[in-house]
Coordinates of C-alpha atoms and ligand atoms in Angstrom, one line a residue:
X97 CA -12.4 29.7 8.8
X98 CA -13.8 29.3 5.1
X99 CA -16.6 27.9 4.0
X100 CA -16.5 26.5 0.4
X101 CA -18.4 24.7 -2.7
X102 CA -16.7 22.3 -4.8
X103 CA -17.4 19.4 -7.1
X104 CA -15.2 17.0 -5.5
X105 CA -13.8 17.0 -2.2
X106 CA -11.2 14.3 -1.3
X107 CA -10.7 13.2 2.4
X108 CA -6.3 11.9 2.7
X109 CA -3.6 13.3 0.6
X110 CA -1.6 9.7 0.7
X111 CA -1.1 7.9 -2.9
X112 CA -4.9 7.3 -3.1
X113 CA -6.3 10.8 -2.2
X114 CA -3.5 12.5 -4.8
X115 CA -4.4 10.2 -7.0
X116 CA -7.8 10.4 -6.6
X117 CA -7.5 14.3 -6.9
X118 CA -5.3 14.1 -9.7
X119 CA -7.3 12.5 -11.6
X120 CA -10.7 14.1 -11.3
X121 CA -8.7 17.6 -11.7
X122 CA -7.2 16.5 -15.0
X123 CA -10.3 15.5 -16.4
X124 CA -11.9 19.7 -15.5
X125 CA -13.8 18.7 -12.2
X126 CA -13.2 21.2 -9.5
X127 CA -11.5 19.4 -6.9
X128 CA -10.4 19.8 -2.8
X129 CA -8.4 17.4 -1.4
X130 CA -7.7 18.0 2.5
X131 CA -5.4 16.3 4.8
X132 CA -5.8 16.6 9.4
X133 CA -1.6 16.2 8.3
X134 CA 0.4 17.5 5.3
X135 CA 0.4 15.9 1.9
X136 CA 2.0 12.4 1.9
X137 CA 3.0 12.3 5.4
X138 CA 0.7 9.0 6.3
X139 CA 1.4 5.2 5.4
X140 CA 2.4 6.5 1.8
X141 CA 5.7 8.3 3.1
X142 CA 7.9 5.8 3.6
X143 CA 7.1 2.4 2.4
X144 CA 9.2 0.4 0.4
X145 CA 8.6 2.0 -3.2
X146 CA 7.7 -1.3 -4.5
X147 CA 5.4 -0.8 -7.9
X148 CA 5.0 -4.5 -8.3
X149 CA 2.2 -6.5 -10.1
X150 CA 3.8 -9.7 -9.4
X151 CA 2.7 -8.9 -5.3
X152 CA -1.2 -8.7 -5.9
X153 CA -1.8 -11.5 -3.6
X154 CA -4.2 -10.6 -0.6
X155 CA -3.0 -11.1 3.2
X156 CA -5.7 -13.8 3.3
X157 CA -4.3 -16.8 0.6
X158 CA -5.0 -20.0 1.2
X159 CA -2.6 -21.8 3.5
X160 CA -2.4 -18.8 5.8
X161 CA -4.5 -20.2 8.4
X162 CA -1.7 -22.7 9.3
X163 CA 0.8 -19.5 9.3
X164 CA -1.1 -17.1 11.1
X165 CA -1.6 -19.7 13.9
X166 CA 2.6 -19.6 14.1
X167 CA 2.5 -15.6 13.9
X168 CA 0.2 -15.6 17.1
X169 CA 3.1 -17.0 18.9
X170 CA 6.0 -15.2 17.6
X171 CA 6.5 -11.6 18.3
X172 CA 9.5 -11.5 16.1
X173 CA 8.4 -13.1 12.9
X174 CA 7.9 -11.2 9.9
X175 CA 3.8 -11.1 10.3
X176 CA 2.0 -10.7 13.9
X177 CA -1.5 -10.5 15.2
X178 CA -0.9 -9.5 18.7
X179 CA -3.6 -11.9 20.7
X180 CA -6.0 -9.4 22.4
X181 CA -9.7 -9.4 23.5
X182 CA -10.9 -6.0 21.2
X183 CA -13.9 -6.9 19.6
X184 CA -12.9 -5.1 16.1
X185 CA -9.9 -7.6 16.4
X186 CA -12.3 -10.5 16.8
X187 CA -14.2 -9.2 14.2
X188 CA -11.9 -8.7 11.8
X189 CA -10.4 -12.1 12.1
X190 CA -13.1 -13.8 11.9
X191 CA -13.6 -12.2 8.1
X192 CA -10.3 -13.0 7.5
X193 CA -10.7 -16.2 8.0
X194 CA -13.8 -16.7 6.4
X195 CA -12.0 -15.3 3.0
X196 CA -9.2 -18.0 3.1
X197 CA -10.5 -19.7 -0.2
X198 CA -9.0 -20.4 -3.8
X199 CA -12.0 -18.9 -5.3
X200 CA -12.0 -15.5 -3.9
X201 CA -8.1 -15.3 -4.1
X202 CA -8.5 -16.1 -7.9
X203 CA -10.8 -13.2 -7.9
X204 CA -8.9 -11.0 -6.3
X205 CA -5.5 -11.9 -7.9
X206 CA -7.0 -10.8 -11.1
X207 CA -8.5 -7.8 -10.5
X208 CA -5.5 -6.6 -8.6
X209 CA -3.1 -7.3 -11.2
X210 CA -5.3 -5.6 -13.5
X211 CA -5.1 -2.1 -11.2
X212 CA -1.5 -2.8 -10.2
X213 CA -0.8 -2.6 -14.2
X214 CA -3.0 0.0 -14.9
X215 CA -1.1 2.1 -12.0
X216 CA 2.6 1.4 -13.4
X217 CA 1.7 2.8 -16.8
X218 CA 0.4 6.0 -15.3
X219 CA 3.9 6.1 -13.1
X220 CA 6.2 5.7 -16.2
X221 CA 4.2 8.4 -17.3
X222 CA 4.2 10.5 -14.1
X223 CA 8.0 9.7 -14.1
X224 CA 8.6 11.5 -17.4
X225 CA 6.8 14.5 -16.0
X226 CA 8.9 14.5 -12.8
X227 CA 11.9 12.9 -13.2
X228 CA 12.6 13.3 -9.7
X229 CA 10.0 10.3 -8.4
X230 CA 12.9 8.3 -9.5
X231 CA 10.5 5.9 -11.2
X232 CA 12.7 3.0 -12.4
X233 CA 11.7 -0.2 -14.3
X234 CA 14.4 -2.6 -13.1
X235 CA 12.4 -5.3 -12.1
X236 CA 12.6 -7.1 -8.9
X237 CA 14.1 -10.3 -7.3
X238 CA 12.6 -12.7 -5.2
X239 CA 15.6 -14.7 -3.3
X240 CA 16.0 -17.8 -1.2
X241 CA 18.1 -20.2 0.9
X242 CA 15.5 -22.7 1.4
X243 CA 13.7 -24.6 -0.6
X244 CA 10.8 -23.6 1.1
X245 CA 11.3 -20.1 0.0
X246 CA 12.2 -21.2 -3.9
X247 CA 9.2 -23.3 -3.6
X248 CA 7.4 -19.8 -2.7
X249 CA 8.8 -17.6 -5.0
X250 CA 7.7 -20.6 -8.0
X251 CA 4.3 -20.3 -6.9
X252 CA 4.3 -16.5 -6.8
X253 CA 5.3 -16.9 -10.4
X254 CA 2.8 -19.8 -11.4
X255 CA 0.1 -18.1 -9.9
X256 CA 0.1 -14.5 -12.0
X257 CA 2.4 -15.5 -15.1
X258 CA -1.3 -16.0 -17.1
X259 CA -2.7 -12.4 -16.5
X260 CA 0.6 -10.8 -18.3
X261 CA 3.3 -10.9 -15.2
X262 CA 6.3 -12.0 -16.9
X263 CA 8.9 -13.8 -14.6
X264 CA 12.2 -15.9 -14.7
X265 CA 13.3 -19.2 -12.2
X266 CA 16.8 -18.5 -11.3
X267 CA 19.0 -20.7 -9.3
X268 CA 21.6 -19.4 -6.9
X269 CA 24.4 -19.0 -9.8
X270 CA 22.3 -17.0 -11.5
X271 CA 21.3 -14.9 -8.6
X272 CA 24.7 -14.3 -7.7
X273 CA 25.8 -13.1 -11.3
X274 CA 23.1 -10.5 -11.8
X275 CA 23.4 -9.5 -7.9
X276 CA 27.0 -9.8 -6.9
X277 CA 25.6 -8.1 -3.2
X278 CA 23.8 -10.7 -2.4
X279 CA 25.8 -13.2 0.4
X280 CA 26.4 -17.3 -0.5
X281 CA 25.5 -19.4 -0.6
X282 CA 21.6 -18.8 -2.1
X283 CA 19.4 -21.7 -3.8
X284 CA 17.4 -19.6 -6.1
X285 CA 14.3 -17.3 -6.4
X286 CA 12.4 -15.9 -9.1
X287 CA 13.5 -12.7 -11.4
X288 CA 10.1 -10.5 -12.3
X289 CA 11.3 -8.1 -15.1
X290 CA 8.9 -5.8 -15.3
X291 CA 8.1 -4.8 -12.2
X292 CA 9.6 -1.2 -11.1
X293 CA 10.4 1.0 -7.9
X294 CA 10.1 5.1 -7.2
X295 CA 10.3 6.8 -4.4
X296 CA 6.9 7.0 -2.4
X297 CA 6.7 10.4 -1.0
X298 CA 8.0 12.2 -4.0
X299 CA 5.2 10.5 -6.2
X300 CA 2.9 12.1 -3.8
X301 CA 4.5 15.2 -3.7
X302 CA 4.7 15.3 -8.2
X303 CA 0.4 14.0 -7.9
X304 CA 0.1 17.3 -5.6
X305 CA 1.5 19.2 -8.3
X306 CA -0.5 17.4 -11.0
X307 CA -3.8 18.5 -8.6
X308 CA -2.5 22.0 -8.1
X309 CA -2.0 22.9 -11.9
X310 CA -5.1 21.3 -13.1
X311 CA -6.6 24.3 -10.9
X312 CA -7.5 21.7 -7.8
X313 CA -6.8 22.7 -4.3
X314 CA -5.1 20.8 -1.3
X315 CA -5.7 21.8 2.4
X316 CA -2.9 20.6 4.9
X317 CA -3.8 20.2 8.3
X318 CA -7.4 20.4 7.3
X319 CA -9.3 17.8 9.4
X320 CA -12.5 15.9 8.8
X321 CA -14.4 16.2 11.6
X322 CA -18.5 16.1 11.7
X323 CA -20.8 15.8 8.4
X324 CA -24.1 16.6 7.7
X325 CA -26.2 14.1 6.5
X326 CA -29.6 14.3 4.9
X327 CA -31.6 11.6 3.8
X328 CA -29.0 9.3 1.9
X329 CA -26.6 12.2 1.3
X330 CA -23.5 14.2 2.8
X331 CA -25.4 17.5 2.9
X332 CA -21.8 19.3 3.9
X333 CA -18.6 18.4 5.9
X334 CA -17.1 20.4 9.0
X335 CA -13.7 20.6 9.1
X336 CA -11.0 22.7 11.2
X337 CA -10.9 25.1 8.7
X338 CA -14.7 25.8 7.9
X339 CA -17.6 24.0 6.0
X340 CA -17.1 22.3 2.6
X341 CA -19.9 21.2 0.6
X342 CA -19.7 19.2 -2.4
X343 CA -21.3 17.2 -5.3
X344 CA -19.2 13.5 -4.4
X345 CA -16.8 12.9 -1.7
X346 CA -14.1 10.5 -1.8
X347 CA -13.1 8.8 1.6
X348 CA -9.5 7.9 1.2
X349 CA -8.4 8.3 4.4
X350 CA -5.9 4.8 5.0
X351 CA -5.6 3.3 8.1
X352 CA -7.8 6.0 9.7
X353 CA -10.6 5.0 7.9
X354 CA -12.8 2.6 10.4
X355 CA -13.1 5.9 12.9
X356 CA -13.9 8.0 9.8
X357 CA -16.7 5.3 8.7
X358 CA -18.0 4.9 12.5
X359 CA -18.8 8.7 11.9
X360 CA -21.3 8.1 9.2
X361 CA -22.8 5.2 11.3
X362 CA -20.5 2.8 8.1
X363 CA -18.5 -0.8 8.7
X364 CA -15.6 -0.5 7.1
X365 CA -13.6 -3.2 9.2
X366 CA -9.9 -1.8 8.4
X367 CA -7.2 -2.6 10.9
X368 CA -3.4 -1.1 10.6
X369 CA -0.4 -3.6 9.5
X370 CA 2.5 -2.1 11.0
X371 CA 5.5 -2.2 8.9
X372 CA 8.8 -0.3 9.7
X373 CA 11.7 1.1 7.3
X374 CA 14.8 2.1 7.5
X375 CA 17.4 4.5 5.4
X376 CA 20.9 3.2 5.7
X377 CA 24.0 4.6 4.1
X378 CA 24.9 3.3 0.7
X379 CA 26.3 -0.2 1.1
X380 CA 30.3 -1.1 0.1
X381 CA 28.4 -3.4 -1.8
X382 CA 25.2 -2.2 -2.5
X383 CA 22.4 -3.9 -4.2
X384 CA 21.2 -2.9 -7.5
X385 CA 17.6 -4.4 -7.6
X386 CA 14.9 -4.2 -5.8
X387 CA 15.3 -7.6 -3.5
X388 CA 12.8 -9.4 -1.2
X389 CA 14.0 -12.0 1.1
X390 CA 11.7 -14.6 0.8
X391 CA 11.5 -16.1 3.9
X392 CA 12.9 -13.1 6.1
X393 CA 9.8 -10.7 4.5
X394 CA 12.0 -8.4 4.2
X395 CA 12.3 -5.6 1.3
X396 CA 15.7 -3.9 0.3
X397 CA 15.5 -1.1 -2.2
X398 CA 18.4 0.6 -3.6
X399 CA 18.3 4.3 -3.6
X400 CA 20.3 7.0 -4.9
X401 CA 22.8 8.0 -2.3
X402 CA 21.1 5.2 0.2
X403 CA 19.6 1.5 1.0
X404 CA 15.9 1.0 2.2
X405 CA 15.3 -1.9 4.3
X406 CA 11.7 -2.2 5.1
X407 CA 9.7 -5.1 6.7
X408 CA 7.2 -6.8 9.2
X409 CA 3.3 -6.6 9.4
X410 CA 2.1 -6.1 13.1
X411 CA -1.6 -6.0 13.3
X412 CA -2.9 -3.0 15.3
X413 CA -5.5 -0.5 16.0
X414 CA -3.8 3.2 15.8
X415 CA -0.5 2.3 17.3
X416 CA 2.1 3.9 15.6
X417 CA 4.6 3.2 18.5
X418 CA 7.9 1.6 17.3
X419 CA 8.8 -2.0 18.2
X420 CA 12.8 -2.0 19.0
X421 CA 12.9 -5.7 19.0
X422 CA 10.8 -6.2 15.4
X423 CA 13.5 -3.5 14.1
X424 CA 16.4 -5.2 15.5
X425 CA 14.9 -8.4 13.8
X426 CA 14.7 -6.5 10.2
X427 CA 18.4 -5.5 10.4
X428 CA 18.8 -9.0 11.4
X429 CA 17.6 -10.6 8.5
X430 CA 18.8 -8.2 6.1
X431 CA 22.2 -9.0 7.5
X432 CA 22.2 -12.6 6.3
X433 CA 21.9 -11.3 2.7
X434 CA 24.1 -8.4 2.4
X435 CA 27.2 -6.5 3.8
X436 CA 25.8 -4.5 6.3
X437 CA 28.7 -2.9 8.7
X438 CA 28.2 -4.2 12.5
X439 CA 28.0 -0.1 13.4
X440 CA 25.0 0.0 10.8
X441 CA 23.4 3.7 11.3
X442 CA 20.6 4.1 10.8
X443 CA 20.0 7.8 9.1
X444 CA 16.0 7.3 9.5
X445 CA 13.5 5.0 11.1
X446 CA 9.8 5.2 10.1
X447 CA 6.9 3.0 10.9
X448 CA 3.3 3.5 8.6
X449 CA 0.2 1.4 9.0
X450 CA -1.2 -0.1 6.0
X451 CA -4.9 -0.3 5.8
X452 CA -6.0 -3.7 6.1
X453 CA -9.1 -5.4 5.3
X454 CA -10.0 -8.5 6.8
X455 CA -10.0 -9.7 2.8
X456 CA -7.0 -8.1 1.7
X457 CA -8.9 -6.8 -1.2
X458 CA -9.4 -2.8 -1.2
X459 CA -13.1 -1.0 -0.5
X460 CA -13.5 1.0 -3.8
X461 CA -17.1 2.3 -5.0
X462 CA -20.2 3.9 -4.2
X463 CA -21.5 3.4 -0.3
X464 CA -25.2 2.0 -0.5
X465 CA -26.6 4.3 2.3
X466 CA -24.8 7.6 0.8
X467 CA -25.3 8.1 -2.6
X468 CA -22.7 10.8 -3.0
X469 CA -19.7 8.8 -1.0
X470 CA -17.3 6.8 -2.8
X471 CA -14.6 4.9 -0.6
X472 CA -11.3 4.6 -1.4
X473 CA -9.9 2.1 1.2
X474 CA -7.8 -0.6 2.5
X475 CA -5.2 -0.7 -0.2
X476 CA -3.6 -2.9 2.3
X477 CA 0.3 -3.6 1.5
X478 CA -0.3 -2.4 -2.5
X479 CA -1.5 1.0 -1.6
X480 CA 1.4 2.8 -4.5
X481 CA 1.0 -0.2 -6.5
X482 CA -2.5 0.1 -6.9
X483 CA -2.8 4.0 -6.4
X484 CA -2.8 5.1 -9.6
X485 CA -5.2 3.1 -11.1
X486 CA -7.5 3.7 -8.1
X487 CA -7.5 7.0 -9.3
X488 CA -8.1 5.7 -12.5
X489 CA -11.0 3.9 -11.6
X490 CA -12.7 6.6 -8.6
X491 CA -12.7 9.0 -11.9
X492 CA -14.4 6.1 -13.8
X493 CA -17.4 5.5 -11.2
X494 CA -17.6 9.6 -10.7
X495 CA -18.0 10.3 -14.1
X496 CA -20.6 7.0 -14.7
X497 CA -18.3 5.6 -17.3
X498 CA -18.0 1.9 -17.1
X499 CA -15.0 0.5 -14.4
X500 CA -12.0 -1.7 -15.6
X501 CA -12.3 -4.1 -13.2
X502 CA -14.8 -6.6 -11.8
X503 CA -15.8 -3.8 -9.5
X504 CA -17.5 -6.9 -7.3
X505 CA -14.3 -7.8 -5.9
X506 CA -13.6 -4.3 -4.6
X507 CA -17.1 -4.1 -3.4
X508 CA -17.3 -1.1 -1.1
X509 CA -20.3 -2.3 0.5
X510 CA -19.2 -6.4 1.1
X511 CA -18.7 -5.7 5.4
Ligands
FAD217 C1 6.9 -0.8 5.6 C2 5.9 -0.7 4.5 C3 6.3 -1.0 3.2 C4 5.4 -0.8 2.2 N1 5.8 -1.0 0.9 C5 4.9 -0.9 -0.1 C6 5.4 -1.0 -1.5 O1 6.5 -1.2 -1.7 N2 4.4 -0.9 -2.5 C7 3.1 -0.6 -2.2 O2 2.3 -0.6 -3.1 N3 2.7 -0.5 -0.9 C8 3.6 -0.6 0.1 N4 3.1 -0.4 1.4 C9 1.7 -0.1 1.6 C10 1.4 1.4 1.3 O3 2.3 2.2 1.9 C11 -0.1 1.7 1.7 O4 -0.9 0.8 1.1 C12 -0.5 3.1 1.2 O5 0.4 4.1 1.6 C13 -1.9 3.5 1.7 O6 -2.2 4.8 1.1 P1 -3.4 5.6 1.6 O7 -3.4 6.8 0.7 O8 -4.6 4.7 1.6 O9 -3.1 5.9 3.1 P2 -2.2 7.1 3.8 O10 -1.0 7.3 3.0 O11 -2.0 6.7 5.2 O12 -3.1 8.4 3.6 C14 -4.3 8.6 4.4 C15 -4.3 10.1 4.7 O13 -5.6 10.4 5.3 C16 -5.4 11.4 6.2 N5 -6.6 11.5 7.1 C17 -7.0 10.5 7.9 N6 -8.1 10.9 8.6 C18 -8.4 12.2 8.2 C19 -9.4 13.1 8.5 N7 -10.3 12.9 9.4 N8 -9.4 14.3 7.9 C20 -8.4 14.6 6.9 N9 -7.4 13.7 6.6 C21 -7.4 12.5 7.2 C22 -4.1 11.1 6.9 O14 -3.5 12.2 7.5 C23 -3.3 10.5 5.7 O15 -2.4 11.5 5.1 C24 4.0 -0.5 2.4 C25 3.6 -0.1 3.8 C26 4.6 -0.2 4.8 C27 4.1 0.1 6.2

């Protein structure tokens, strides 16, 4: 047991804590990041790698309300709200529901965009440091059979091509020419060219570096549990290994983050979308882009020696438990795009719950009732997207310097 004094102490070593931390210990602070787990090991270790401005949309876009209706009553479709009578359920989907308008997705799509950029220039730079987060700007293909999909894809397109996303309409020829792996027949899709992949849990691992030589410190299986609260701030924090106080606390603790919040009497109404991946052996014919299968949800990203497939969103509460019937329906639907073998093995199966708001719109900022808590939540499916310049922006607000972004959209206080 220790007891300790820092400047800043970060709560989650995922992509926004290590961020976070990295940040802050670049620019001199003196900076703790602790983790109940080991660095990188939550919803940031496996996901699909995707750093992708062109995907800044939050879960809530107009139109939805039709959709979600469907989810409800397929188990197997690529986004489900299990029905169920929990009152944070309820109350999350009644916010989410209230936020189906143009207005605030406009809002949101723009600031978004602006952090998802923001983040891919600090990972091209990150990537020259450590070559071995793989960072790669390849860009990324959106791909249908259905007009439908195409139709999708277009509006995915039309909807960010103003605020600097770049994109190309393709139609199946060309699809099939820059992406011989792909099966025929295919109708068409959109190519975005600037968008780039890594891979996840080694970004983590090169911020934990960055923290470590800018004299920061990182404490695995160091758990948040009790705080002491004075007035309107966090006098100190227990934890498993003894009492940290410090100047600002950061709160970036994922899909953990509505039992973290209920502890400081907070609303922060964040739910877990379930998502699965899996790590396949390198395909006879294996993809060379990053792909998403419009209408199957699905996202294949080519790795060194290996494929990921990765897919579904499965609303839940802290249920990490893996669904064999939503897996079987990934492998599925990758199936009817690309060679897999009928043996497929599957080298690793991993399942991560992204923090989702009600909004679809992170919590970043100062808390109202504790002047020295920032949040740094609810980064929903865009959490190593929009990890970087979260960072970015945390540093910002701690050091009073004025934010990037319409910090109103992020508000941490809007629940
Ligand atoms: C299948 C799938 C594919 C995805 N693909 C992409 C993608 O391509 N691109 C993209 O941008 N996003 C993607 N995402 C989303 C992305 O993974 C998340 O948004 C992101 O990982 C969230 O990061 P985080 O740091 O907030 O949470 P986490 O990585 O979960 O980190 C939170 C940390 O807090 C710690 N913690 C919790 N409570 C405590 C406590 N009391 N004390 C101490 N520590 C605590 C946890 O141990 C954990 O390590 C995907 C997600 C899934 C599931």
């Amino acid at each position: 047991m220790q007891n300790k004094e820092v400047d800043i102490l970060v709560v989650g070593a995922g992509i926004i804590g290590a961020s976070v931390g990295a940040e802050l210990s670049r620019r001199g602070a003196k900076v703790c990041v602790i983790d109940k787990g080991t660095v990188g090991k939550g919803c940031s270790y496996g996901n699909a790698g995707w750093m992708t401005p062109c995907f800044a949309m939050p879960l809530p876009m107009p139109g939805m309300l039709i959709k979600s209706m469907k989810w409800l009553l397929n188990p197997e479709g690529p986004l489900y709200i299990k029905p169920s009578l929990s009152l944070d359920l309820a109350t999350w989907m009644y916010h989410f529901m209230k936020n189906m308008n143009a207005t605030q997705a406009r809002r949101a799509v723009d600031a978004l965009v602006v952090l998802s950029q923001k983040s891919l220039t600090e990972y091209e730079k990150l990537g020259r440091l450590y070559p071995e987060t793989r960072f790669q700007q390849k860009g990324l293909m959106m791909v249908s059979r259905t007009q439908a999909g195409v139709a999708a894809a277009v509006e995915e397109l039309e909807y960010v091509k103003d605020i600097g996303v770049t994109g190309k309409i393709l139609n199946g020829d060309d699809i099939q020419q820059m992406e011989p792996a792909l099966k025929a027949p295919l109708l068409g899709g959109v190519y975005f060219d600037k968008e780039a992949m890594a891979e996840p849990y080694l970004v983590v691992q090169a911020l934990a570096k960055e923290i470590r030589q800018h004299g920061g410190e990182i404490l695995e299986n160091c758990e948040l549990q009790d705080m002491e609260i004075s007035g309107n701030r966090i006098e100190s924090v227990k934890t498993s290994q003894g009492t940290i106080r410090a100047k600002q606390i950061v709160m970036a603790t994922g899909s953990w983050s509505k039992s973290m919040a209920k502890m400081m009497r907070l609303r922060v109404p964040i739910l877990g979308g379930k998502g699965y991946a899996m790590i396949v052996p390198t395909l006879e014919k294996q993809p060379q882009y990053p792909i998403m299968l419009v209408e199957k949800k699905i996202a294949i990203t080519p790795r060194e020696n290996t494929l990921r497939i990765a897919g579904t969103l499965e609303l839940v509460d802290q249920d990490f438990t893996i669904t064999q019937r939503r897996v079987e329906s990934i492998k599925k639907g990758a199936k009817e795009f690309l060679h897999l073998p009928d043996d497929l093995q599957v080298q690793e199966l991993w399942a991560g719950l992204r923090p989702c708001t009600p909004d679809g719109v992170p919590l970043i900022g100062y808390h109202q009732n504790l002047n020295n808590l920032v949040l740094a939540v609810g980064h929903q499916m865009l959490g190593l997207q929009s990890g970087a310049g979260t960072g970015l922006l945390v540093a910002d607000l701690v050091e009073g310097k004025k934010p990037f972004i319409d910090m109103s959209v992020v508000n941490a206080n809007r629940f």
